Coordinates of N, CA and C in Angstrom, one line a residue:
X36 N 133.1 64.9 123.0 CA 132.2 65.2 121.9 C 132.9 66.1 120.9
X37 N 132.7 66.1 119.6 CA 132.8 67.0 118.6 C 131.9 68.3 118.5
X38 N 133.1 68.9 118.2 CA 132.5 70.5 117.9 C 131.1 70.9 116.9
X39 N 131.5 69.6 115.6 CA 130.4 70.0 114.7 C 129.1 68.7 115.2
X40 N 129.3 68.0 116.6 CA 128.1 68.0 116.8 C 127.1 68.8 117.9
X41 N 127.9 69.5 118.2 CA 127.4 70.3 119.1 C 126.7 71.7 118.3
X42 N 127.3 72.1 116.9 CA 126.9 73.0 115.9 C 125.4 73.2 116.2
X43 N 124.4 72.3 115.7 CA 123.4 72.5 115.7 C 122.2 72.7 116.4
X44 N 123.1 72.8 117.9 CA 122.4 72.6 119.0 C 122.4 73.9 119.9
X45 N 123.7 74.5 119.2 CA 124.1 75.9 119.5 C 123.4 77.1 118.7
X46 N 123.4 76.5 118.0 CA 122.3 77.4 116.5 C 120.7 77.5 116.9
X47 N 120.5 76.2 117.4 CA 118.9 76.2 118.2 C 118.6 77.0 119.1
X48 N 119.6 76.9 119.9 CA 119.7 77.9 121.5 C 119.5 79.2 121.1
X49 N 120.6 79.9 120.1 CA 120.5 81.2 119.5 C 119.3 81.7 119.3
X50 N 118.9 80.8 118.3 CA 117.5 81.1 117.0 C 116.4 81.8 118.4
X51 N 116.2 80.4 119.3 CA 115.4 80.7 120.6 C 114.9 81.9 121.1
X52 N 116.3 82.2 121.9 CA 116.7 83.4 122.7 C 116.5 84.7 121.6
X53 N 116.7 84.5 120.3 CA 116.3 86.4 119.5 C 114.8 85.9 119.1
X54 N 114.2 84.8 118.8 CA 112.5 84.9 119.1 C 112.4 85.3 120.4
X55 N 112.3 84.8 121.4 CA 111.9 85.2 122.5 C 111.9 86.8 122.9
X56 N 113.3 87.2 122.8 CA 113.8 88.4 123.5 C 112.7 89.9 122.0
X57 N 112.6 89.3 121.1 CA 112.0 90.0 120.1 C 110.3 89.9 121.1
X58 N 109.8 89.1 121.3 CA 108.7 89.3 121.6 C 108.4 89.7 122.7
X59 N 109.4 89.4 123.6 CA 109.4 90.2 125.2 C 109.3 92.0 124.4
X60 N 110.1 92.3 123.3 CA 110.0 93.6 123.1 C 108.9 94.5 122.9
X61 N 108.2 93.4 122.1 CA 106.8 93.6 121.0 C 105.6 93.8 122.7
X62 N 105.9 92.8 123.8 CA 105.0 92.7 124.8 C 104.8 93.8 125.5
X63 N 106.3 94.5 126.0 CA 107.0 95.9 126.8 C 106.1 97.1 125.6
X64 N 106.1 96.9 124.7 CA 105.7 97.8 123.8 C 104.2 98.2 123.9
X65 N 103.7 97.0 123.6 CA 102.3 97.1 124.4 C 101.8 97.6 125.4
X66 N 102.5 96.8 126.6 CA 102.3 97.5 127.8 C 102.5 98.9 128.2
X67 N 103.7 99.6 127.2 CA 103.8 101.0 127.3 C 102.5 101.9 126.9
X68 N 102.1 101.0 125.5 CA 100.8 102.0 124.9 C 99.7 101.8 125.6
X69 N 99.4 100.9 126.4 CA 98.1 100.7 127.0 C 98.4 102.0 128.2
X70 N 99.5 101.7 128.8 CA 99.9 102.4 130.1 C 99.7 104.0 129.6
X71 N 99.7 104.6 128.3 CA 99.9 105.9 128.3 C 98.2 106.1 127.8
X72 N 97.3 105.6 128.1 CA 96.2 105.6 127.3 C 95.3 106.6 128.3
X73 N 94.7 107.4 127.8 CA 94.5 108.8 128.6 C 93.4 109.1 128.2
X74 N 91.9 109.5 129.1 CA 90.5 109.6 128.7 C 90.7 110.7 127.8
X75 N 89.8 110.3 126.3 CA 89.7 111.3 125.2 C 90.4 110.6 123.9
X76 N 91.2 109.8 124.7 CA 91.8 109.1 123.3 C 91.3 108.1 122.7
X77 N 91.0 107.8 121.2 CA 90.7 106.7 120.4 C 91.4 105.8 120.1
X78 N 90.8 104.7 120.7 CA 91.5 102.9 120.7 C 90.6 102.4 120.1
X79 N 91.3 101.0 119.5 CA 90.4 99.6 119.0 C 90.9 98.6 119.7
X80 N 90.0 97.8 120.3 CA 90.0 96.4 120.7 C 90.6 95.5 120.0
X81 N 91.0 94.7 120.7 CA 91.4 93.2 120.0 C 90.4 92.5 119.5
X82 N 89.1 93.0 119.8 CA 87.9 92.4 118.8 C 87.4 93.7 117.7
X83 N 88.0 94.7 117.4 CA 87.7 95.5 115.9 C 86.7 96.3 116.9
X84 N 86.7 96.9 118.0 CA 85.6 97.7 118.7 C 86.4 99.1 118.6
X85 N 85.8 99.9 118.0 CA 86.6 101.3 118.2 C 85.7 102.0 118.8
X86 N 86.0 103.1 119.9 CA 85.7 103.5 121.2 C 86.4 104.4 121.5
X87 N 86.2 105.5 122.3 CA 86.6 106.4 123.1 C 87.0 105.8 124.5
X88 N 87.9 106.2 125.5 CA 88.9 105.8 126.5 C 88.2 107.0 127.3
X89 N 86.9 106.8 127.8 CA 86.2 107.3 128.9 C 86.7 107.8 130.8
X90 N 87.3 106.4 130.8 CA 88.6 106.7 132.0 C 89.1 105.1 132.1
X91 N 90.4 105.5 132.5 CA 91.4 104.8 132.9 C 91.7 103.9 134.2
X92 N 91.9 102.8 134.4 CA 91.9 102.2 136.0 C 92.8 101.9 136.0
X93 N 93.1 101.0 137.1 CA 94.7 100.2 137.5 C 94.5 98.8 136.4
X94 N 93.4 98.2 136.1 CA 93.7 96.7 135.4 C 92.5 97.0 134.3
X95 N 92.1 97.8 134.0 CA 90.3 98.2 133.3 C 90.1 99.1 133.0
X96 N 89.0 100.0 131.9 CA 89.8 100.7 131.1 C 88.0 100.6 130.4
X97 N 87.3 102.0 130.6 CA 86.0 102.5 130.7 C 85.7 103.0 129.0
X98 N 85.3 102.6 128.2 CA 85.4 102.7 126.6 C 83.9 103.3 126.8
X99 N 83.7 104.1 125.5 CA 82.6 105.2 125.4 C 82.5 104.9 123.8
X100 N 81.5 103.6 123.4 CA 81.4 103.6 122.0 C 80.6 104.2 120.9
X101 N 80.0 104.8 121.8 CA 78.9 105.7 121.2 C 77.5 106.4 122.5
X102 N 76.5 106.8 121.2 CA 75.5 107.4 122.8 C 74.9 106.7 123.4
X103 N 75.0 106.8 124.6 CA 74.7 105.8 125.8 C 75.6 104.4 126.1
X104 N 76.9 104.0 125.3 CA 77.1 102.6 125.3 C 78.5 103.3 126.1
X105 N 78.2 102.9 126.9 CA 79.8 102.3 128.2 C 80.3 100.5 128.0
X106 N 81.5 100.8 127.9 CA 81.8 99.4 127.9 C 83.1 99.0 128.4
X107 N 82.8 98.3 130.0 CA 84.3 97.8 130.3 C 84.9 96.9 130.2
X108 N 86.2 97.4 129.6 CA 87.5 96.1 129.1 C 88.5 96.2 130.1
X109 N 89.2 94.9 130.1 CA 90.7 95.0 130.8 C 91.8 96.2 129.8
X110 N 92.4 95.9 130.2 CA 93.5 97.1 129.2 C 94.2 96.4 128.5
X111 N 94.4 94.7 129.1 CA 95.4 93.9 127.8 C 94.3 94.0 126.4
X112 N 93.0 94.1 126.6 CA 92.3 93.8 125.7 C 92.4 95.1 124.4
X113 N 93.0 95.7 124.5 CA 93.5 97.1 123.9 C 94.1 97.0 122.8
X114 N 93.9 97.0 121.8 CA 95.2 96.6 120.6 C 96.1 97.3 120.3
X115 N 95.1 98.5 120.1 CA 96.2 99.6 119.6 C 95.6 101.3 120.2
X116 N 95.6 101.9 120.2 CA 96.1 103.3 120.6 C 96.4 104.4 119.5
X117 N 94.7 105.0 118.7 CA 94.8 105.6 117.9 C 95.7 107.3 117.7
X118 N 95.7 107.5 116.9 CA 95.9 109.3 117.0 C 94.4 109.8 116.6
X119 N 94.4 111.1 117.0 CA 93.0 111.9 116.7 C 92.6 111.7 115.2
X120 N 93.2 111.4 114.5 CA 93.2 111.9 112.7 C 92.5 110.4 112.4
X121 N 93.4 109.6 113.0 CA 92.9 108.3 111.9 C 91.9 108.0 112.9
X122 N 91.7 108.2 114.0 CA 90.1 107.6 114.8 C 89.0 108.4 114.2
X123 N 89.5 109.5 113.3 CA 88.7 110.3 112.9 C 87.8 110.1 111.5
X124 N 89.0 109.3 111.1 CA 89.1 109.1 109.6 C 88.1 107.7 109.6
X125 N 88.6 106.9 110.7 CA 87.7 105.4 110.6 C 86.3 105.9 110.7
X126 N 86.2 106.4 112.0 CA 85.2 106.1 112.8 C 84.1 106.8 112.1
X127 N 84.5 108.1 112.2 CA 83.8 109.3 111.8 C 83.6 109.9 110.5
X128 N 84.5 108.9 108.8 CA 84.5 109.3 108.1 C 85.4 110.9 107.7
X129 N 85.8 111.3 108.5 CA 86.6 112.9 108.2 C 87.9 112.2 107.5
X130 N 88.2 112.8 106.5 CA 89.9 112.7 106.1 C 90.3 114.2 106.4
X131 N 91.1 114.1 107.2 CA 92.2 115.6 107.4 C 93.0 115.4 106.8
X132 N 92.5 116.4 105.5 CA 93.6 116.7 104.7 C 95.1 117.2 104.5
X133 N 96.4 116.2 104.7 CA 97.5 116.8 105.0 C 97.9 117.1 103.3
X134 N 97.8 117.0 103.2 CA 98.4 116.6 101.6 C 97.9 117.9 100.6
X135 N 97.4 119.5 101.5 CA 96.1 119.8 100.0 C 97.3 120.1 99.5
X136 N 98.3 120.7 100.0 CA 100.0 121.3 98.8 C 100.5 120.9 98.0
X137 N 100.6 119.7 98.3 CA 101.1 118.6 97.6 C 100.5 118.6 96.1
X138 N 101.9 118.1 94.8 CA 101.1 118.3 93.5 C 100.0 117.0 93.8
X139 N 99.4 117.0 92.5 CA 98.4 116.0 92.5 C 98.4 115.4 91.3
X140 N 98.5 113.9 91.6 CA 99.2 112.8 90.4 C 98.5 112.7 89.6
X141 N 98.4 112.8 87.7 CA 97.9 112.6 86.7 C 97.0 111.4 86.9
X142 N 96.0 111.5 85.9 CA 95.3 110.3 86.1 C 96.0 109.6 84.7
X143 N 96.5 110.5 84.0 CA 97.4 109.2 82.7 C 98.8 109.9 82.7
X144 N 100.1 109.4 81.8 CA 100.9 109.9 81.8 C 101.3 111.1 81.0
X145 N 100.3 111.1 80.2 CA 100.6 112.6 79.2 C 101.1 113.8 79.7
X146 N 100.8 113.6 81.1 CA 101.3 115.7 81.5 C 102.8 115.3 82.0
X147 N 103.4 114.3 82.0 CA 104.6 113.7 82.9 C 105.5 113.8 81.6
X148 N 105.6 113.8 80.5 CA 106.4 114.2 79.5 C 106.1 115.9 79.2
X149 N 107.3 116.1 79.2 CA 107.2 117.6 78.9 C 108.1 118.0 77.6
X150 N 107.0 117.9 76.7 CA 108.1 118.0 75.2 C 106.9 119.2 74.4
X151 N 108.0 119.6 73.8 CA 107.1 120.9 72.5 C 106.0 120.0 71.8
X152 N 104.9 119.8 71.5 CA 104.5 119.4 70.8 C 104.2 119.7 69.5
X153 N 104.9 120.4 68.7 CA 105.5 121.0 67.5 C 106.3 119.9 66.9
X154 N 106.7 119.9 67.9 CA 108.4 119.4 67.3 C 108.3 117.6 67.4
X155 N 107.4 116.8 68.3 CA 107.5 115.7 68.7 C 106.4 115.2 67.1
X156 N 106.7 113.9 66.8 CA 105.9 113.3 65.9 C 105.0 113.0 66.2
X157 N 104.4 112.3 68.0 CA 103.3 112.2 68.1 C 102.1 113.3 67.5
X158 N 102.7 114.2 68.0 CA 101.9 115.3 67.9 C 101.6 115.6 65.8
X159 N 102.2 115.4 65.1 CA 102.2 115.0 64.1 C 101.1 114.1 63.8
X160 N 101.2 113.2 64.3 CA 100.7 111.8 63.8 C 99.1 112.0 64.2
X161 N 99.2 113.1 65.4 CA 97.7 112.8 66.3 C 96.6 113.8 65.8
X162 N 96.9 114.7 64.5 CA 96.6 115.4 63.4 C 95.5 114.3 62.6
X163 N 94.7 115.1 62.1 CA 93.6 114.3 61.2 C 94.1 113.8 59.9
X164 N 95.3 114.4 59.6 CA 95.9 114.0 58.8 C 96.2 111.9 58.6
X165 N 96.0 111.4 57.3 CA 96.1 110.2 57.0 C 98.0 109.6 57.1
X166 N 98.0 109.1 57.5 CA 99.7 108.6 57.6 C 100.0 107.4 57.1
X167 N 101.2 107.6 55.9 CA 101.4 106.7 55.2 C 102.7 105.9 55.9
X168 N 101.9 104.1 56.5 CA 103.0 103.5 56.8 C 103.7 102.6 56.4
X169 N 103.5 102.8 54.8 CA 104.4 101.7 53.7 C 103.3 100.7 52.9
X170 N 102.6 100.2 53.6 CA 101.1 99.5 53.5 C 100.6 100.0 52.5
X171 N 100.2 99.4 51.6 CA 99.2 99.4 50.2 C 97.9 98.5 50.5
X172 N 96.8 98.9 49.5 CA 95.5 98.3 49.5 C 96.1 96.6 48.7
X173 N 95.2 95.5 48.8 CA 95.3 94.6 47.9 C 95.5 94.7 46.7
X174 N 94.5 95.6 46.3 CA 94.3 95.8 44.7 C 95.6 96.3 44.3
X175 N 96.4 97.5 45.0 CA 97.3 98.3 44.2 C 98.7 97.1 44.3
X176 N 98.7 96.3 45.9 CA 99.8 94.8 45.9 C 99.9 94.1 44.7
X177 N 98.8 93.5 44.0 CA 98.6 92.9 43.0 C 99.6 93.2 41.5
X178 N 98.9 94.7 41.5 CA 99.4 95.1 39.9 C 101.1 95.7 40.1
X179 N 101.2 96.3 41.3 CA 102.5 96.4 41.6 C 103.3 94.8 41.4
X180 N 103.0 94.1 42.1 CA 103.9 92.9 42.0 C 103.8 92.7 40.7
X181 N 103.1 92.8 39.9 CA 103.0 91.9 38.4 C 104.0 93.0 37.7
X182 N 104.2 94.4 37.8 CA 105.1 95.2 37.5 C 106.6 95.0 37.6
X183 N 106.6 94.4 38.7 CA 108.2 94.7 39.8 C 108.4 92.9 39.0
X184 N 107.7 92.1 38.5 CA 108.2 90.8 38.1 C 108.3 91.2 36.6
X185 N 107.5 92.1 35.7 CA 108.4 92.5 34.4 C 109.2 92.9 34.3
X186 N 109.5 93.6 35.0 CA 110.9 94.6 35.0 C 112.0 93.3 35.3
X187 N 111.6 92.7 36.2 CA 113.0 92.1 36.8 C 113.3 90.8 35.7
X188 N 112.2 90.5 34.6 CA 112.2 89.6 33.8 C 113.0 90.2 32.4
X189 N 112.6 91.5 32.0 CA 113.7 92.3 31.2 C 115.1 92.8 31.5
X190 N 115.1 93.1 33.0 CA 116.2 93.2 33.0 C 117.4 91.6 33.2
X191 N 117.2 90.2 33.6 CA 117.9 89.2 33.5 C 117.7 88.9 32.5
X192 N 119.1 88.1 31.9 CA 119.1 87.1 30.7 C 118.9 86.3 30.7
X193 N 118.0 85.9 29.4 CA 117.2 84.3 29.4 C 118.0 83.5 29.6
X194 N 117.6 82.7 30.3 CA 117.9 81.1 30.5 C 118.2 80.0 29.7
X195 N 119.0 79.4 29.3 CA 119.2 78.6 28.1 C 120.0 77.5 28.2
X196 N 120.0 76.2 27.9 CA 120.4 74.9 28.4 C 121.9 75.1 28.0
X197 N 122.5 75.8 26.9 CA 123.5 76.4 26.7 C 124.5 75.6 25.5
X198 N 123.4 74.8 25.0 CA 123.2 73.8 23.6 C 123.2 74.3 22.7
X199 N 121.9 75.5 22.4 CA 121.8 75.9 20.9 C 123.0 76.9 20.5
X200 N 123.2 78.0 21.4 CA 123.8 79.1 21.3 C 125.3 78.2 20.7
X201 N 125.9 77.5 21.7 CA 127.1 77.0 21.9 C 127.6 76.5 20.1
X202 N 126.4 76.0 19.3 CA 127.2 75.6 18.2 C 127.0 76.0 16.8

């Protein structure tokens, strides 16, 4: 057999083995977070059920979804494995505020330029003052053009078939 038919079949095997070994990872990972799951902590189900971790068993796993509702799951059925803040934030509506220090982002860009406004033209312009931007009314286009075509009619020399002058 040839090497480049064997290419594509070696490429397949590869491709295989880093899906697989990726998901064995993703699986181990899971099974870690289920395994560390400890009464008091906030989980969601793999069906969107968020719950308190009431107590823990060997294959099952005692959820506390509210008053009076016990409800037992297996532990594969476990999605994820909250922190206190965001079970807090879903469930309960609380945002813990980490951020109050932090500046706090403009709602437009105006404060993000930091220029004299003396000196900048905006600031000029944004004056009740009328600003002239070359633009004329109709009326004044008119008589202007009929001006700017006399002038330019006295200043060139007439036109002449170059008959009469010549003789």
């Amino acid at each position: 057999m040839n090497a480049y038919t064997l290419l594509p079949f070696i490429v397949l095997i590869a491709a295989m083995f880093l899906m697989t070994r990726s998901a064995k990872k993703k699986q181990q990972q899971a099974a870690n977070m289920r395994n560390e799951m400890q009464p008091g902590s906030g989980v969601r189900t793999i069906g969107g059920v968020y719950a308190t971790v009431k107590e823990v068993h060997e294959e099952t796993v005692l959820l506390d979804a509210g008053p009076g509702v016990e409800l037992l799951f297996a532990k594969n059925a476990i999605g994820a494995v909250l922190s206190d803040d965001e079970y807090n934030r879903i469930v309960h509506g609380i945002e813990h505020d980490l951020k109050s220090d932090a500046d706090i982002v403009p709602d437009d860009a105006s404060s993000l330029t930091e220029t004299d406004e003396s000196d900048s033209p905006a600031a000029a312009a944004s004056d009740d003052k009328a600003v002239d931007l070359g633009k004329k009314d109709a009326g004044e286009d008119s008589t202007d053009a009929a001006e700017a075509a006399e002038a330019k009619a006295e200043d060139e020399p007439k036109k002449t078939d170059g008959d009469s002058d010549a003789k």
